[in-house]
CSV table of C-alpha atoms in Angstrom, one decimal:
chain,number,residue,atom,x,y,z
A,349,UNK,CA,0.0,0.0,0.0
A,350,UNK,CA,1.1,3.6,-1.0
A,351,UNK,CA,1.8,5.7,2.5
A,352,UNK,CA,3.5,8.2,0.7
A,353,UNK,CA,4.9,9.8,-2.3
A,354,UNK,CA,7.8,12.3,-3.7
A,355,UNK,CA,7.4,14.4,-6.0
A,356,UNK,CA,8.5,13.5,-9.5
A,357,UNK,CA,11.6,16.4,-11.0
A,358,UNK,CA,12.7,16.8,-14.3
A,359,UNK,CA,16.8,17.3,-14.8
A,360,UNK,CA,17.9,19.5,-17.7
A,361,UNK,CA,20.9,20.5,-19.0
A,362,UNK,CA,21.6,24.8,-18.4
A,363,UNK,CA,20.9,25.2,-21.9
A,364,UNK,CA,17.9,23.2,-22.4
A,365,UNK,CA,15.1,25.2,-24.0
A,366,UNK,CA,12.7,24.5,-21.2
A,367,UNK,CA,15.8,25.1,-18.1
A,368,UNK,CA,14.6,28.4,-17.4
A,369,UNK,CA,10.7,27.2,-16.7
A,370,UNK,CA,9.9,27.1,-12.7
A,371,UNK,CA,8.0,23.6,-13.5
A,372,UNK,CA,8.0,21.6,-16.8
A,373,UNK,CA,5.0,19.8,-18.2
A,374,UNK,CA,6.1,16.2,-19.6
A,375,UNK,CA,4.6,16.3,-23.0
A,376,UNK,CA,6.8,19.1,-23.8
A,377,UNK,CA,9.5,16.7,-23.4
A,378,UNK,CA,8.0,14.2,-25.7
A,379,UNK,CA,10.7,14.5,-28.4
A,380,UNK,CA,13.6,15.1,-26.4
A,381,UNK,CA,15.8,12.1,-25.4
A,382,UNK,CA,15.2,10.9,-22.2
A,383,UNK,CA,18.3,8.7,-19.8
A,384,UNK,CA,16.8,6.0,-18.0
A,385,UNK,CA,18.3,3.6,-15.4
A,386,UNK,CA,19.0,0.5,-16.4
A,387,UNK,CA,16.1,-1.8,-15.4
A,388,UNK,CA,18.8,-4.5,-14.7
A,389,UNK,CA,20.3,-2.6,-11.9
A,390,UNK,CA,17.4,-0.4,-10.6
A,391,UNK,CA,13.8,-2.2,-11.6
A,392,UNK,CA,12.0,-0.3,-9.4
A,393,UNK,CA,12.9,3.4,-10.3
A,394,UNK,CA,12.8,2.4,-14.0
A,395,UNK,CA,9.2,0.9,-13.3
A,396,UNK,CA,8.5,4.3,-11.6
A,397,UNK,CA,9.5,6.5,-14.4
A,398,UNK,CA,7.6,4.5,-17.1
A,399,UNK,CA,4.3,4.2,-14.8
A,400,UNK,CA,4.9,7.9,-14.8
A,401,UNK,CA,5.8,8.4,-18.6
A,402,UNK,CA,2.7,6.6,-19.3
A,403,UNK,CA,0.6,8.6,-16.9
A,404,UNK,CA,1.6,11.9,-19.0
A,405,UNK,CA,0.8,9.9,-21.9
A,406,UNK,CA,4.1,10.2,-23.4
A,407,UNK,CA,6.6,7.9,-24.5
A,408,UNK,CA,10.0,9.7,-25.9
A,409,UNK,CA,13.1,8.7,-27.3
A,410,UNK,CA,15.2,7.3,-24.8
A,411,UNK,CA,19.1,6.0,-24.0
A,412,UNK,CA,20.0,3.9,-21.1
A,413,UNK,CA,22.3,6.0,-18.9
A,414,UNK,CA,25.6,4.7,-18.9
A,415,UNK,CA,26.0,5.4,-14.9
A,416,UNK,CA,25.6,2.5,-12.7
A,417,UNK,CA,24.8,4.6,-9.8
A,418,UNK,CA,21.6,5.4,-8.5
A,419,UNK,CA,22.2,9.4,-8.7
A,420,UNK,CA,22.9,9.4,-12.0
A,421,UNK,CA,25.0,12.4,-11.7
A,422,UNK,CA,27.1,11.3,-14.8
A,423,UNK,CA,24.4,11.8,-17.5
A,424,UNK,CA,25.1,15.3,-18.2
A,425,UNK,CA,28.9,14.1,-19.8
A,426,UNK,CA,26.3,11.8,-22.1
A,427,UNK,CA,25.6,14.1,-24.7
A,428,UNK,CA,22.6,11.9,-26.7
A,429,UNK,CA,21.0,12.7,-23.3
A,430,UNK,CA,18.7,15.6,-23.0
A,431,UNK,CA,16.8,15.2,-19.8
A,432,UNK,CA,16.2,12.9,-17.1
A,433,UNK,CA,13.5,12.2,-14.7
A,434,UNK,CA,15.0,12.6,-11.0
A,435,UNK,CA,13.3,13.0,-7.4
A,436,UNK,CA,15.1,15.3,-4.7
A,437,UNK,CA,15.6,12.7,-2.0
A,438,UNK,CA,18.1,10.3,-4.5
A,439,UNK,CA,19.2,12.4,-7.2
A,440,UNK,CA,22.2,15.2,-7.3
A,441,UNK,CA,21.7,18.0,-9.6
A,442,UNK,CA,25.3,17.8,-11.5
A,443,UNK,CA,26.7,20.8,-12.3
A,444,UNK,CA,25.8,22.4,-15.6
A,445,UNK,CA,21.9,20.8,-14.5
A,446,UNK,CA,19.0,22.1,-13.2
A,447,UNK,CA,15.9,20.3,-11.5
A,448,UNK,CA,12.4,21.4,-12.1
A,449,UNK,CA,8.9,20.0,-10.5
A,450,UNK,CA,7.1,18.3,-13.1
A,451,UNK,CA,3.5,19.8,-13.9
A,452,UNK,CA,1.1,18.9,-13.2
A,453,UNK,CA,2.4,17.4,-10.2
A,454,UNK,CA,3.4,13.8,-10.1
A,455,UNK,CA,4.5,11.6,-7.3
A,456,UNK,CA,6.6,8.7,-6.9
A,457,UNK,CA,4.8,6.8,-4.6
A,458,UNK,CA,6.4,4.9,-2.2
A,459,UNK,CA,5.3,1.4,-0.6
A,460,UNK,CA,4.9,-0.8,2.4
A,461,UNK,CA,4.2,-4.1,1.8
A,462,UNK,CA,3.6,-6.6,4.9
A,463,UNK,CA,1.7,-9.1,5.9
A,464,UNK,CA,0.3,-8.8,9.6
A,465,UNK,CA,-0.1,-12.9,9.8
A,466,UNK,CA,2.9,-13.3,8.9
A,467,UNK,CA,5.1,-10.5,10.4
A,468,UNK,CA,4.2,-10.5,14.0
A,469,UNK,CA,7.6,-9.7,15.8
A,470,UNK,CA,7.7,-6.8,17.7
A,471,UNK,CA,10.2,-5.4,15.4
A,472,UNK,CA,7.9,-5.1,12.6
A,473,UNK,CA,5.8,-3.3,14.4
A,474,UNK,CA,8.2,-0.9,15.6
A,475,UNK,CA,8.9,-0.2,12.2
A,476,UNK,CA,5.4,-0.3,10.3
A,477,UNK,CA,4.2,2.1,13.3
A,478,UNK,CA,7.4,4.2,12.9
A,479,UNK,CA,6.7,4.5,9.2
A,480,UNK,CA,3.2,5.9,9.3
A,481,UNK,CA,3.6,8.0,12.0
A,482,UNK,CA,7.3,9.6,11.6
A,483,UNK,CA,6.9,13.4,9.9
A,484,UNK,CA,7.5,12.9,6.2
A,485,UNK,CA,10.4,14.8,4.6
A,486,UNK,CA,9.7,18.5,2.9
A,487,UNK,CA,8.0,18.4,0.0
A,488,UNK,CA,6.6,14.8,0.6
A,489,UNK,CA,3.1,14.1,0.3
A,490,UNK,CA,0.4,11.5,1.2
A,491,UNK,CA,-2.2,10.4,-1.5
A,492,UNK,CA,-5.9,11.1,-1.3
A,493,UNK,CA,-5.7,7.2,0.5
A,494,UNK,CA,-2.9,6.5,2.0
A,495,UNK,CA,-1.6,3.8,4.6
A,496,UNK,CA,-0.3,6.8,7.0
A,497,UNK,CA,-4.1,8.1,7.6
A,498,UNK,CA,-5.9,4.5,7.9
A,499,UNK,CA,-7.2,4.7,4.2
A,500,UNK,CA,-6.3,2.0,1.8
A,501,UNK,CA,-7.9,-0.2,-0.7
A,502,UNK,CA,-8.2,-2.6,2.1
A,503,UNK,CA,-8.1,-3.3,5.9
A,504,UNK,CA,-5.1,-2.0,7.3
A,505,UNK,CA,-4.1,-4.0,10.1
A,506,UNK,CA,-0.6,-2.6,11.8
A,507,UNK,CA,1.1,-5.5,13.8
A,508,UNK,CA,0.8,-5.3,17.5
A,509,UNK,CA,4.2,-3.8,19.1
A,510,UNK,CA,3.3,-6.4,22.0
C-alpha cells in the first residue's frame, strides 16, 4: 500500500530550451531524449519513471544511462542525453543541470508491503508504526488514500508492538 509519495523532477541540462521554466510539463519533453536507469540494476525506479511516462501519456526517445549509480550524476557528460527524470531525495543535480517540478504534479509513490499474519515480531511493528507515524520529509506528500491516515484499498491491520 502507498503511505507516501515524492514528488516527480525533471533534470535539464543549463541550456535546455525549457531550463529556465519554474516547472515543466512532460509532453513538452515528448521528443527530447530521455536517460533512464537501467532496469537490470534499478527495476524499481525504471518501473517508476515508465508508470509515470505513461501517466503523462508520453513515451519519448530514450538511452539507457551509462552510470551505474543510483544518482545518476554522470548523465550530463552523455551528450545523446537531453533530460532525465530525478526525485530530490536520491538524485544530485550535477553541475551544468537544473531540476524542475514536473506539472502537473506527479508523485513517486512509495510502498509498504507486509503481511500482519505473517510479520508479527515486535520489530515489525516498531517499524510499520514508525513509518506511518514519523513526519514525512519537505516536500513529501500522502495520497488522497494512504496507509499513514488508515485509508487503503483494504483493511489496514498494523502489527501489534506487544
Amino acid at each position: 500500500e502507498v503511505f507516501c509519495g515524492e514528488p516527480l523532477l525533471v533534470g535539464l541540462r543549463l541550456a535546455h530550451r525549457l531550463a529556465a521554466r519554474e516547472q515543466v510539463r512532460l509532453a513538452d519533453l515528448a521528443l527530447d531524449v530521455l536517460g533512464v536507469p537501467s532496469g537490470a540494476l534499478f527495476p524499481a525506479w525504471a518501473l517508476a519513471q515508465g508508470q509515470a511516462l505513461g501517466d503523462a501519456g508520453i513515451s519519448p526517445p530514450s538511452v539507457v544511462l551509462d552510470a551505474a549509480d543510483l544518482s545518476a550524476t554522470g548523465w550530463v557528460w552523455q551528450p545523446d542525453v537531453d533530460w532525465i527524470l530525478m526525485t530530490g531525495s536520491v538524485m544530485a543535480v550535477p553541475a551544468g543541470a537544473v531540476a524542475r517540478p514536473v506539472e502537473p504534479l506527479q508523485l513517486i509513490p512509495y510502498t509498504l508491503q507486509w503481511n500482519p499474519d505473517r510479520a508479527q515480531t515486535a520489530a515489525v511493528a516498531r517499524f510499520v508504526d514508525l513509518a506511518l507515524t514519523v513526519e514525512l520529509p519537505p516536500g513529501w506528500l500522502t495520497p488522497p488514500r494512504d496507509l499513514r491516515h488508515g485509508n487503503s484499498s483494504g483493511p489496514v491491520d498494523r502489527p501489534s508492538s506487544d
